[in-house]
């Protein structure tokens, strides 16, 4: 297949691009390089630098690539920033996504796979979280992703199924491939921050709250390896399924367990500070991904937290300063 990857210079986009190329597919990466890195774009991929805000630019890019499928990763991802600047999120994550949907329809693309998030569930009522859980996002980031899911759903219905879509609701993406890893500016995610503390780049790691309703009182998340996410994207492209699917391992790990894992894997000790709760953090988010396993035949390979942390640590050791740009 020829796959058009919008946002292929970002963390999950670059790892997925590498995976698709390794599986023998052709890839065109489209990225504005606002947050992505030029050096994260696999050298085997075609690269178009462009922004989804311009309909004519994205129309031309899709027309020239003539892809069989599109994966849409290009979005802003900071929950906290979305609370402060909702319009920035709705403009980029929703309005610009409409341009990509338009280009997909105008160029008879068969399938769009959309990068969605567990944040669409807000504070869930049931555990583990299945797709039957009501979607009640509590921040503009999660709401912007849910809006695009709905847009794709209407587009699919209007086209009588000519354009199919799968929205993949990731839980906590983590880990690295041999070539690509996580390098956000600023970095806010737990595993890369704990690794910075282990590497001595940061003086300490701060635990945001030890008063949650969990066994060790720190928040529980479902960390899913980025290569397992990449596998799910390819399976979704190959499938005729239209709808939304959760992607997580089903194993929950607390913030304290992540810190313990980093100490085990790296063999390094570091200071752990105690902080206040971060606004909007639910006690626990753990996926029921049985639908993705059943419908797509998805089988995550990395079920073990230490293996996920180890892959991220290896990438960090090989790329001490992250990407060059
Ligand atoms: N945490 C700390 N200290 C830190 C950073 C994080 O204790 O320095 C805690 C957080 O409070 C949270 C956990 O570590 O309890 C994980 O936090 P992350 O920021 O790594 O990830 P989130 O669970 O907040 O968010 C991730 C994605 C979002 C997505 C969400 C869906 O980054 O894009 O999962 O569940 F919306």
mmCIF file of C-alpha atoms and ligand atoms in Angstrom:
data_model
loop_
_atom_site.group_PDB
_atom_site.id
_atom_site.type_symbol
_atom_site.label_atom_id
_atom_site.label_comp_id
_atom_site.label_asym_id
_atom_site.label_seq_id
_atom_site.Cartn_x
_atom_site.Cartn_y
_atom_site.Cartn_z
ATOM 1 C CA UNK A 1 0.000 0.000 0.000
ATOM 2 C CA UNK A 2 0.941 3.636 -0.336
ATOM 3 C CA UNK A 3 0.144 5.329 2.973
ATOM 4 C CA UNK A 4 -0.072 9.076 3.559
ATOM 5 C CA UNK A 5 0.989 9.887 7.123
ATOM 6 C CA UNK A 6 -0.046 13.348 8.342
ATOM 7 C CA UNK A 7 2.095 14.126 11.381
ATOM 8 C CA UNK A 8 4.774 11.570 10.513
ATOM 9 C CA UNK A 9 7.542 13.664 12.108
ATOM 10 C CA UNK A 10 6.050 13.349 15.594
ATOM 11 C CA UNK A 11 6.565 10.604 18.174
ATOM 12 C CA UNK A 12 3.918 8.007 17.260
ATOM 13 C CA UNK A 13 3.899 9.132 13.604
ATOM 14 C CA UNK A 14 7.630 8.575 13.101
ATOM 15 C CA UNK A 15 7.571 5.160 14.807
ATOM 16 C CA UNK A 16 4.569 4.092 12.717
ATOM 17 C CA UNK A 17 6.224 5.314 9.516
ATOM 18 C CA UNK A 18 9.300 3.206 10.310
ATOM 19 C CA UNK A 19 7.072 0.177 10.988
ATOM 20 C CA UNK A 20 5.081 0.600 7.746
ATOM 21 C CA UNK A 21 8.266 0.919 5.686
ATOM 22 C CA UNK A 22 9.733 -2.174 7.381
ATOM 23 C CA UNK A 23 6.568 -4.040 6.406
ATOM 24 C CA UNK A 24 7.206 -3.160 2.749
ATOM 25 C CA UNK A 25 4.759 -0.275 2.313
ATOM 26 C CA UNK A 26 5.415 3.066 0.632
ATOM 27 C CA UNK A 27 4.948 6.126 2.850
ATOM 28 C CA UNK A 28 4.488 9.836 2.218
ATOM 29 C CA UNK A 29 4.938 11.934 5.351
ATOM 30 C CA UNK A 30 3.156 15.304 5.510
ATOM 31 C CA UNK A 31 4.162 17.454 8.475
ATOM 32 C CA UNK A 32 4.348 21.170 9.256
ATOM 33 C CA UNK A 33 7.322 20.561 11.604
ATOM 34 C CA UNK A 34 5.723 22.792 14.255
ATOM 35 C CA UNK A 35 6.339 20.172 16.950
ATOM 36 C CA UNK A 36 7.763 17.301 14.891
ATOM 37 C CA UNK A 37 11.407 16.874 13.920
ATOM 38 C CA UNK A 38 12.709 16.783 10.341
ATOM 39 C CA UNK A 39 15.332 14.254 11.439
ATOM 40 C CA UNK A 40 12.560 11.978 12.795
ATOM 41 C CA UNK A 41 11.238 11.452 9.256
ATOM 42 C CA UNK A 42 12.461 8.102 8.002
ATOM 43 C CA UNK A 43 14.857 8.574 5.068
ATOM 44 C CA UNK A 44 12.962 5.960 3.039
ATOM 45 C CA UNK A 45 9.729 8.021 3.159
ATOM 46 C CA UNK A 46 8.722 10.795 0.765
ATOM 47 C CA UNK A 47 8.461 14.034 2.706
ATOM 48 C CA UNK A 48 6.174 17.020 2.127
ATOM 49 C CA UNK A 49 6.452 19.933 4.532
ATOM 50 C CA UNK A 50 3.037 21.509 4.795
ATOM 51 C CA UNK A 51 0.287 22.621 7.128
ATOM 52 C CA UNK A 52 -3.228 21.185 7.147
ATOM 53 C CA UNK A 53 -4.674 24.676 7.634
ATOM 54 C CA UNK A 54 -4.390 25.295 3.877
ATOM 55 C CA UNK A 55 -6.951 23.189 1.989
ATOM 56 C CA UNK A 56 -5.245 23.673 -1.389
ATOM 57 C CA UNK A 57 -1.886 22.506 0.033
ATOM 58 C CA UNK A 58 -3.273 19.303 1.533
ATOM 59 C CA UNK A 59 -5.466 18.646 -1.533
ATOM 60 C CA UNK A 60 -2.402 18.892 -3.775
ATOM 61 C CA UNK A 61 -0.290 16.712 -1.479
ATOM 62 C CA UNK A 62 -2.899 13.921 -1.339
ATOM 63 C CA UNK A 63 -3.564 14.197 -5.079
ATOM 64 C CA UNK A 64 0.118 13.830 -5.923
ATOM 65 C CA UNK A 65 0.656 10.895 -3.501
ATOM 66 C CA UNK A 66 -2.481 8.980 -4.615
ATOM 67 C CA UNK A 67 -2.484 7.007 -1.353
ATOM 68 C CA UNK A 68 -4.504 3.885 -0.580
ATOM 69 C CA UNK A 69 -4.910 5.061 2.990
ATOM 70 C CA UNK A 70 -4.301 8.048 5.261
ATOM 71 C CA UNK A 71 -3.198 8.040 8.891
ATOM 72 C CA UNK A 72 -3.870 11.281 10.721
ATOM 73 C CA UNK A 73 -1.502 11.967 13.638
ATOM 74 C CA UNK A 74 -1.085 15.724 13.161
ATOM 75 C CA UNK A 75 -2.567 17.344 16.263
ATOM 76 C CA UNK A 76 -1.667 19.297 19.379
ATOM 77 C CA UNK A 77 -1.514 16.967 22.399
ATOM 78 C CA UNK A 78 -1.071 19.003 25.582
ATOM 79 C CA UNK A 79 -4.084 18.635 27.855
ATOM 80 C CA UNK A 80 -3.001 21.540 30.103
ATOM 81 C CA UNK A 81 -2.373 23.882 27.173
ATOM 82 C CA UNK A 82 -5.779 22.982 25.716
ATOM 83 C CA UNK A 83 -7.443 24.211 28.922
ATOM 84 C CA UNK A 84 -5.655 27.556 28.604
ATOM 85 C CA UNK A 85 -6.099 27.974 24.851
ATOM 86 C CA UNK A 86 -9.087 25.929 23.623
ATOM 87 C CA UNK A 87 -9.380 27.734 20.282
ATOM 88 C CA UNK A 88 -5.825 26.752 19.359
ATOM 89 C CA UNK A 89 -6.882 23.110 19.840
ATOM 90 C CA UNK A 90 -10.205 23.323 18.022
ATOM 91 C CA UNK A 91 -8.607 25.227 15.120
ATOM 92 C CA UNK A 92 -5.736 22.797 14.608
ATOM 93 C CA UNK A 93 -7.219 19.510 15.779
ATOM 94 C CA UNK A 94 -10.727 19.962 14.325
ATOM 95 C CA UNK A 95 -10.805 22.630 11.582
ATOM 96 C CA UNK A 96 -7.537 21.435 10.024
ATOM 97 C CA UNK A 97 -8.637 17.796 10.278
ATOM 98 C CA UNK A 98 -11.701 18.723 8.191
ATOM 99 C CA UNK A 99 -9.322 19.796 5.408
ATOM 100 C CA UNK A 100 -7.659 16.387 5.516
ATOM 101 C CA UNK A 101 -11.067 14.645 5.490
ATOM 102 C CA UNK A 102 -12.046 16.754 2.478
ATOM 103 C CA UNK A 103 -8.834 15.861 0.639
ATOM 104 C CA UNK A 104 -9.417 12.166 1.437
ATOM 105 C CA UNK A 105 -12.931 12.295 -0.023
ATOM 106 C CA UNK A 106 -11.942 14.338 -3.090
ATOM 107 C CA UNK A 107 -9.175 11.868 -3.920
ATOM 108 C CA UNK A 108 -11.212 8.685 -3.330
ATOM 109 C CA UNK A 109 -9.056 7.491 -0.447
ATOM 110 C CA UNK A 110 -10.508 4.215 0.833
ATOM 111 C CA UNK A 111 -9.524 4.392 4.491
ATOM 112 C CA UNK A 112 -8.591 6.991 7.117
ATOM 113 C CA UNK A 113 -7.070 5.885 10.425
ATOM 114 C CA UNK A 114 -7.363 8.562 13.069
ATOM 115 C CA UNK A 115 -5.162 9.038 16.110
ATOM 116 C CA UNK A 116 -7.620 9.418 18.988
ATOM 117 C CA UNK A 117 -7.232 9.185 22.740
ATOM 118 C CA UNK A 118 -8.535 7.778 26.018
ATOM 119 C CA UNK A 119 -9.138 11.428 26.920
ATOM 120 C CA UNK A 120 -12.488 11.130 25.064
ATOM 121 C CA UNK A 121 -13.831 9.244 28.125
ATOM 122 C CA UNK A 122 -13.129 11.988 30.690
ATOM 123 C CA UNK A 123 -13.603 10.504 34.171
ATOM 124 C CA UNK A 124 -14.747 6.963 33.385
ATOM 125 C CA UNK A 125 -17.382 5.143 35.416
ATOM 126 C CA UNK A 126 -16.363 1.532 34.687
ATOM 127 C CA UNK A 127 -13.051 -0.354 34.672
ATOM 128 C CA UNK A 128 -11.448 -1.480 32.539
ATOM 129 C CA UNK A 129 -12.734 1.067 30.015
ATOM 130 C CA UNK A 130 -14.488 -0.364 26.960
ATOM 131 C CA UNK A 131 -15.832 1.502 23.943
ATOM 132 C CA UNK A 132 -19.291 1.325 25.593
ATOM 133 C CA UNK A 133 -18.138 3.790 28.229
ATOM 134 C CA UNK A 134 -19.884 7.150 27.692
ATOM 135 C CA UNK A 135 -17.668 9.744 26.009
ATOM 136 C CA UNK A 136 -17.564 12.815 28.262
ATOM 137 C CA UNK A 137 -14.243 14.610 27.731
ATOM 138 C CA UNK A 138 -13.199 17.009 30.467
ATOM 139 C CA UNK A 139 -10.758 19.088 28.424
ATOM 140 C CA UNK A 140 -10.678 20.680 24.949
ATOM 141 C CA UNK A 141 -7.971 18.243 23.817
ATOM 142 C CA UNK A 142 -10.185 15.198 24.396
ATOM 143 C CA UNK A 143 -13.224 17.002 23.001
ATOM 144 C CA UNK A 144 -11.346 18.006 19.843
ATOM 145 C CA UNK A 145 -10.474 14.344 19.206
ATOM 146 C CA UNK A 146 -14.059 13.228 19.816
ATOM 147 C CA UNK A 147 -15.330 15.862 17.351
ATOM 148 C CA UNK A 148 -13.083 14.483 14.619
ATOM 149 C CA UNK A 149 -14.304 10.942 15.343
ATOM 150 C CA UNK A 150 -17.872 12.199 14.797
ATOM 151 C CA UNK A 151 -16.924 14.067 11.624
ATOM 152 C CA UNK A 152 -15.345 10.913 10.202
ATOM 153 C CA UNK A 153 -18.366 8.876 11.207
ATOM 154 C CA UNK A 154 -20.745 11.219 9.367
ATOM 155 C CA UNK A 155 -18.427 11.323 6.380
ATOM 156 C CA UNK A 156 -18.346 7.518 6.277
ATOM 157 C CA UNK A 157 -22.159 7.333 6.429
ATOM 158 C CA UNK A 158 -22.613 10.033 3.793
ATOM 159 C CA UNK A 159 -20.263 8.202 1.423
ATOM 160 C CA UNK A 160 -22.253 4.957 1.861
ATOM 161 C CA UNK A 161 -19.108 3.348 3.235
ATOM 162 C CA UNK A 162 -16.891 4.333 0.271
ATOM 163 C CA UNK A 163 -14.656 6.150 2.734
ATOM 164 C CA UNK A 164 -14.026 4.009 5.791
ATOM 165 C CA UNK A 165 -12.391 5.133 9.015
ATOM 166 C CA UNK A 166 -11.047 3.694 12.257
ATOM 167 C CA UNK A 167 -10.374 5.949 15.252
ATOM 168 C CA UNK A 168 -7.763 4.422 17.561
ATOM 169 C CA UNK A 169 -8.133 5.607 21.148
ATOM 170 C CA UNK A 170 -4.652 5.278 22.618
ATOM 171 C CA UNK A 171 -4.097 5.045 26.311
ATOM 172 C CA UNK A 172 -0.541 6.046 27.350
ATOM 173 C CA UNK A 173 1.827 5.660 24.395
ATOM 174 C CA UNK A 174 5.333 4.799 25.591
ATOM 175 C CA UNK A 175 8.647 3.228 24.588
ATOM 176 C CA UNK A 176 10.738 3.523 21.433
ATOM 177 C CA UNK A 177 11.844 1.661 18.339
ATOM 178 C CA UNK A 178 15.519 1.248 17.453
ATOM 179 C CA UNK A 179 15.425 4.449 15.397
ATOM 180 C CA UNK A 180 12.677 6.605 16.854
ATOM 181 C CA UNK A 181 11.598 7.743 20.283
ATOM 182 C CA UNK A 182 9.850 10.388 22.341
ATOM 183 C CA UNK A 183 11.279 13.924 22.230
ATOM 184 C CA UNK A 184 8.642 16.535 23.030
ATOM 185 C CA UNK A 185 9.418 20.202 23.755
ATOM 186 C CA UNK A 186 8.385 20.803 26.450
ATOM 187 C CA UNK A 187 8.284 17.240 27.782
ATOM 188 C CA UNK A 188 5.366 16.591 30.125
ATOM 189 C CA UNK A 189 5.006 12.798 29.953
ATOM 190 C CA UNK A 190 5.925 10.613 32.878
ATOM 191 C CA UNK A 191 8.296 8.004 31.393
ATOM 192 C CA UNK A 192 10.596 10.421 29.490
ATOM 193 C CA UNK A 193 10.698 12.699 32.539
ATOM 194 C CA UNK A 194 11.661 9.858 34.897
ATOM 195 C CA UNK A 195 14.344 8.809 32.383
ATOM 196 C CA UNK A 196 15.700 12.377 32.402
ATOM 197 C CA UNK A 197 16.000 12.119 36.191
ATOM 198 C CA UNK A 198 17.747 8.734 35.842
ATOM 199 C CA UNK A 199 20.141 10.195 33.255
ATOM 200 C CA UNK A 200 20.989 13.083 35.582
ATOM 201 C CA UNK A 201 19.571 15.639 33.127
ATOM 202 C CA UNK A 202 16.930 16.649 35.642
ATOM 203 C CA UNK A 203 17.523 16.944 39.373
ATOM 204 C CA UNK A 204 14.454 14.853 40.303
ATOM 205 C CA UNK A 205 11.037 13.555 39.318
ATOM 206 C CA UNK A 206 7.931 14.958 41.008
ATOM 207 C CA UNK A 207 5.005 12.647 41.795
ATOM 208 C CA UNK A 208 1.812 14.598 41.139
ATOM 209 C CA UNK A 209 -0.245 13.515 44.143
ATOM 210 C CA UNK A 210 -0.193 10.591 46.538
ATOM 211 C CA UNK A 211 -3.810 10.761 47.573
ATOM 212 C CA UNK A 212 -5.553 8.904 44.737
ATOM 213 C CA UNK A 213 -7.960 6.026 45.181
ATOM 214 C CA UNK A 214 -5.403 3.359 44.141
ATOM 215 C CA UNK A 215 -3.413 0.799 46.176
ATOM 216 C CA UNK A 216 -0.247 2.931 46.442
ATOM 217 C CA UNK A 217 -2.197 6.219 46.186
ATOM 218 C CA UNK A 218 -0.548 7.311 42.893
ATOM 219 C CA UNK A 219 -2.365 7.473 39.528
ATOM 220 C CA UNK A 220 -2.676 4.334 37.434
ATOM 221 C CA UNK A 221 -2.288 4.401 33.639
ATOM 222 C CA UNK A 222 -2.157 1.817 30.860
ATOM 223 C CA UNK A 223 1.234 2.178 29.122
ATOM 224 C CA UNK A 224 1.160 0.750 25.604
ATOM 225 C CA UNK A 225 4.261 0.355 23.440
ATOM 226 C CA UNK A 226 4.507 2.598 20.403
ATOM 227 C CA UNK A 227 5.359 -0.380 18.145
ATOM 228 C CA UNK A 228 2.164 -2.111 19.248
ATOM 229 C CA UNK A 229 0.310 1.077 18.323
ATOM 230 C CA UNK A 230 2.064 1.044 14.934
ATOM 231 C CA UNK A 231 0.930 -2.546 14.339
ATOM 232 C CA UNK A 232 -2.668 -1.546 15.130
ATOM 233 C CA UNK A 233 -2.537 1.275 12.543
ATOM 234 C CA UNK A 234 -1.559 -1.113 9.785
ATOM 235 C CA UNK A 235 -4.228 -3.631 10.823
ATOM 236 C CA UNK A 236 -6.791 -0.816 10.848
ATOM 237 C CA UNK A 237 -5.755 0.300 7.357
ATOM 238 C CA UNK A 238 -6.202 -3.243 6.096
ATOM 239 C CA UNK A 239 -9.591 -3.644 7.788
ATOM 240 C CA UNK A 240 -13.026 -2.515 6.563
ATOM 241 C CA UNK A 241 -14.112 -1.748 10.120
ATOM 242 C CA UNK A 242 -15.662 1.718 10.664
ATOM 243 C CA UNK A 243 -15.680 2.980 14.248
ATOM 244 C CA UNK A 244 -13.568 3.592 17.346
ATOM 245 C CA UNK A 245 -11.319 1.122 19.165
ATOM 246 C CA UNK A 246 -9.330 1.303 22.412
ATOM 247 C CA UNK A 247 -5.630 0.508 22.383
ATOM 248 C CA UNK A 248 -4.033 -0.423 25.690
ATOM 249 C CA UNK A 249 -2.514 -3.526 27.228
ATOM 250 C CA UNK A 250 -5.167 -3.848 29.941
ATOM 251 C CA UNK A 251 -2.413 -3.676 32.584
ATOM 252 C CA UNK A 252 -2.499 -0.655 34.848
ATOM 253 C CA UNK A 253 0.712 0.712 36.387
ATOM 254 C CA UNK A 254 0.956 3.425 39.009
ATOM 255 C CA UNK A 255 3.309 6.407 38.893
ATOM 256 C CA UNK A 256 5.279 4.763 41.713
ATOM 257 C CA UNK A 257 5.541 1.514 39.727
ATOM 258 C CA UNK A 258 6.905 3.455 36.734
ATOM 259 C CA UNK A 259 9.547 5.063 38.964
ATOM 260 C CA UNK A 260 10.478 1.651 40.425
ATOM 261 C CA UNK A 261 10.679 0.174 36.915
ATOM 262 C CA UNK A 262 13.013 2.970 35.727
ATOM 263 C CA UNK A 263 15.269 2.383 38.741
ATOM 264 C CA UNK A 264 15.358 -1.362 37.985
ATOM 265 C CA UNK A 265 15.959 -1.011 34.248
ATOM 266 C CA UNK A 266 18.559 1.761 34.396
ATOM 267 C CA UNK A 267 20.259 0.643 37.604
ATOM 268 C CA UNK A 268 20.332 4.312 38.622
ATOM 269 C CA UNK A 269 18.962 6.074 41.640
ATOM 270 C CA UNK A 270 17.472 9.581 41.659
ATOM 271 C CA UNK A 271 15.472 11.924 43.852
ATOM 272 C CA UNK A 272 11.687 11.616 43.970
ATOM 273 C CA UNK A 273 9.830 14.761 45.070
ATOM 274 C CA UNK A 274 6.233 14.954 46.199
ATOM 275 C CA UNK A 275 3.950 17.392 44.383
ATOM 276 C CA UNK A 276 0.321 18.456 44.292
ATOM 277 C CA UNK A 277 -2.257 16.731 42.128
ATOM 278 C CA UNK A 278 -2.261 17.892 38.501
ATOM 279 C CA UNK A 279 -5.672 19.257 37.467
ATOM 280 C CA UNK A 280 -7.830 16.833 35.516
ATOM 281 C CA UNK A 281 -5.947 13.596 36.328
ATOM 282 C CA UNK A 282 -8.382 10.661 36.821
ATOM 283 C CA UNK A 283 -7.310 8.057 39.446
ATOM 284 C CA UNK A 284 -7.035 5.247 36.947
ATOM 285 C CA UNK A 285 -7.262 4.761 33.165
ATOM 286 C CA UNK A 286 -6.971 1.157 31.997
ATOM 287 C CA UNK A 287 -8.204 -0.090 28.634
ATOM 288 C CA UNK A 288 -10.415 -2.975 27.727
ATOM 289 C CA UNK A 289 -8.991 -3.562 24.228
ATOM 290 C CA UNK A 290 -10.825 -6.793 23.517
ATOM 291 C CA UNK A 291 -12.612 -5.178 20.552
ATOM 292 C CA UNK A 292 -9.311 -4.210 18.869
ATOM 293 C CA UNK A 293 -8.021 -7.731 19.463
ATOM 294 C CA UNK A 294 -11.222 -9.301 18.119
ATOM 295 C CA UNK A 295 -11.912 -6.993 15.170
ATOM 296 C CA UNK A 296 -8.372 -6.198 14.017
ATOM 297 C CA UNK A 297 -6.573 -9.289 15.320
ATOM 298 C CA UNK A 298 -4.336 -6.892 17.292
ATOM 299 C CA UNK A 299 -1.970 -8.558 19.742
ATOM 300 C CA UNK A 300 0.338 -6.261 21.703
ATOM 301 C CA UNK A 301 3.862 -7.706 21.989
ATOM 302 C CA UNK A 302 4.980 -5.567 24.945
ATOM 303 C CA UNK A 303 2.824 -6.480 27.938
ATOM 304 C CA UNK A 304 5.602 -5.885 30.441
ATOM 305 C CA UNK A 305 6.329 -2.394 31.819
ATOM 306 C CA UNK A 306 10.075 -3.044 32.238
ATOM 307 C CA UNK A 307 10.358 -4.012 28.548
ATOM 308 C CA UNK A 308 8.587 -0.772 27.537
ATOM 309 C CA UNK A 309 10.831 1.326 29.797
ATOM 310 C CA UNK A 310 13.931 -0.517 28.568
ATOM 311 C CA UNK A 311 13.202 0.336 24.928
ATOM 312 C CA UNK A 312 12.797 4.025 25.846
ATOM 313 C CA UNK A 313 16.018 3.948 27.896
ATOM 314 C CA UNK A 314 17.993 2.341 25.035
ATOM 315 C CA UNK A 315 16.796 5.048 22.648
ATOM 316 C CA UNK A 316 17.717 7.727 25.154
ATOM 317 C CA UNK A 317 21.222 6.327 25.604
ATOM 318 C CA UNK A 318 21.675 6.246 21.816
ATOM 319 C CA UNK A 319 20.222 9.782 21.421
ATOM 320 C CA UNK A 320 21.291 11.676 24.555
ATOM 321 C CA UNK A 321 20.204 15.023 23.089
ATOM 322 C CA UNK A 322 17.078 13.703 21.380
ATOM 323 C CA UNK A 323 16.640 14.646 17.730
ATOM 324 C CA UNK A 324 19.079 17.117 16.136
ATOM 325 C CA UNK A 325 16.341 19.614 15.264
HETATM 326 N N1 LIG B 1 2.992 12.433 36.312
HETATM 327 C C1 LIG B 1 3.714 12.691 37.450
HETATM 328 N N2 LIG B 1 4.825 13.485 37.338
HETATM 329 C C2 LIG B 1 5.226 14.025 36.159
HETATM 330 C C3 LIG B 1 4.476 13.743 34.978
HETATM 331 C C4 LIG B 1 3.359 12.949 35.108
HETATM 332 O O1 LIG B 1 3.392 12.230 38.549
HETATM 333 O O2 LIG B 1 6.233 14.754 36.133
HETATM 334 C C5 LIG B 1 1.808 11.569 36.410
HETATM 335 C C6 LIG B 1 0.530 12.224 35.934
HETATM 336 O O3 LIG B 1 -0.050 12.981 36.968
HETATM 337 C C7 LIG B 1 -0.286 11.011 35.512
HETATM 338 C C8 LIG B 1 0.763 10.005 35.027
HETATM 339 O O4 LIG B 1 1.994 10.463 35.547
HETATM 340 O O5 LIG B 1 -0.922 10.475 36.634
HETATM 341 C C9 LIG B 1 0.870 9.950 33.524
HETATM 342 O O6 LIG B 1 0.994 11.283 33.032
HETATM 343 P P1 LIG B 1 1.375 11.625 31.522
HETATM 344 O O7 LIG B 1 1.450 13.123 31.427
HETATM 345 O O8 LIG B 1 2.567 10.847 31.105
HETATM 346 O O9 LIG B 1 0.154 11.063 30.680
HETATM 347 P P2 LIG B 1 -1.420 11.368 30.826
HETATM 348 O O10 LIG B 1 -2.037 10.142 31.401
HETATM 349 O O11 LIG B 1 -1.704 12.637 31.503
HETATM 350 O O12 LIG B 1 -1.842 11.635 29.319
HETATM 351 C C10 LIG B 1 -1.707 10.706 28.294
HETATM 352 C C11 LIG B 1 -1.470 11.437 26.990
HETATM 353 C C12 LIG B 1 -2.640 12.306 26.650
HETATM 354 C C13 LIG B 1 -3.905 11.482 26.633
HETATM 355 C C14 LIG B 1 -4.028 10.690 27.915
HETATM 356 C C15 LIG B 1 -5.168 9.748 27.775
HETATM 357 O O13 LIG B 1 -0.318 12.219 27.083
HETATM 358 O O14 LIG B 1 -2.434 12.861 25.369
HETATM 359 O O15 LIG B 1 -2.861 9.945 28.180
HETATM 360 O O16 LIG B 1 -5.256 8.927 28.857
HETATM 361 F F1 LIG B 1 -4.963 12.274 26.530
#
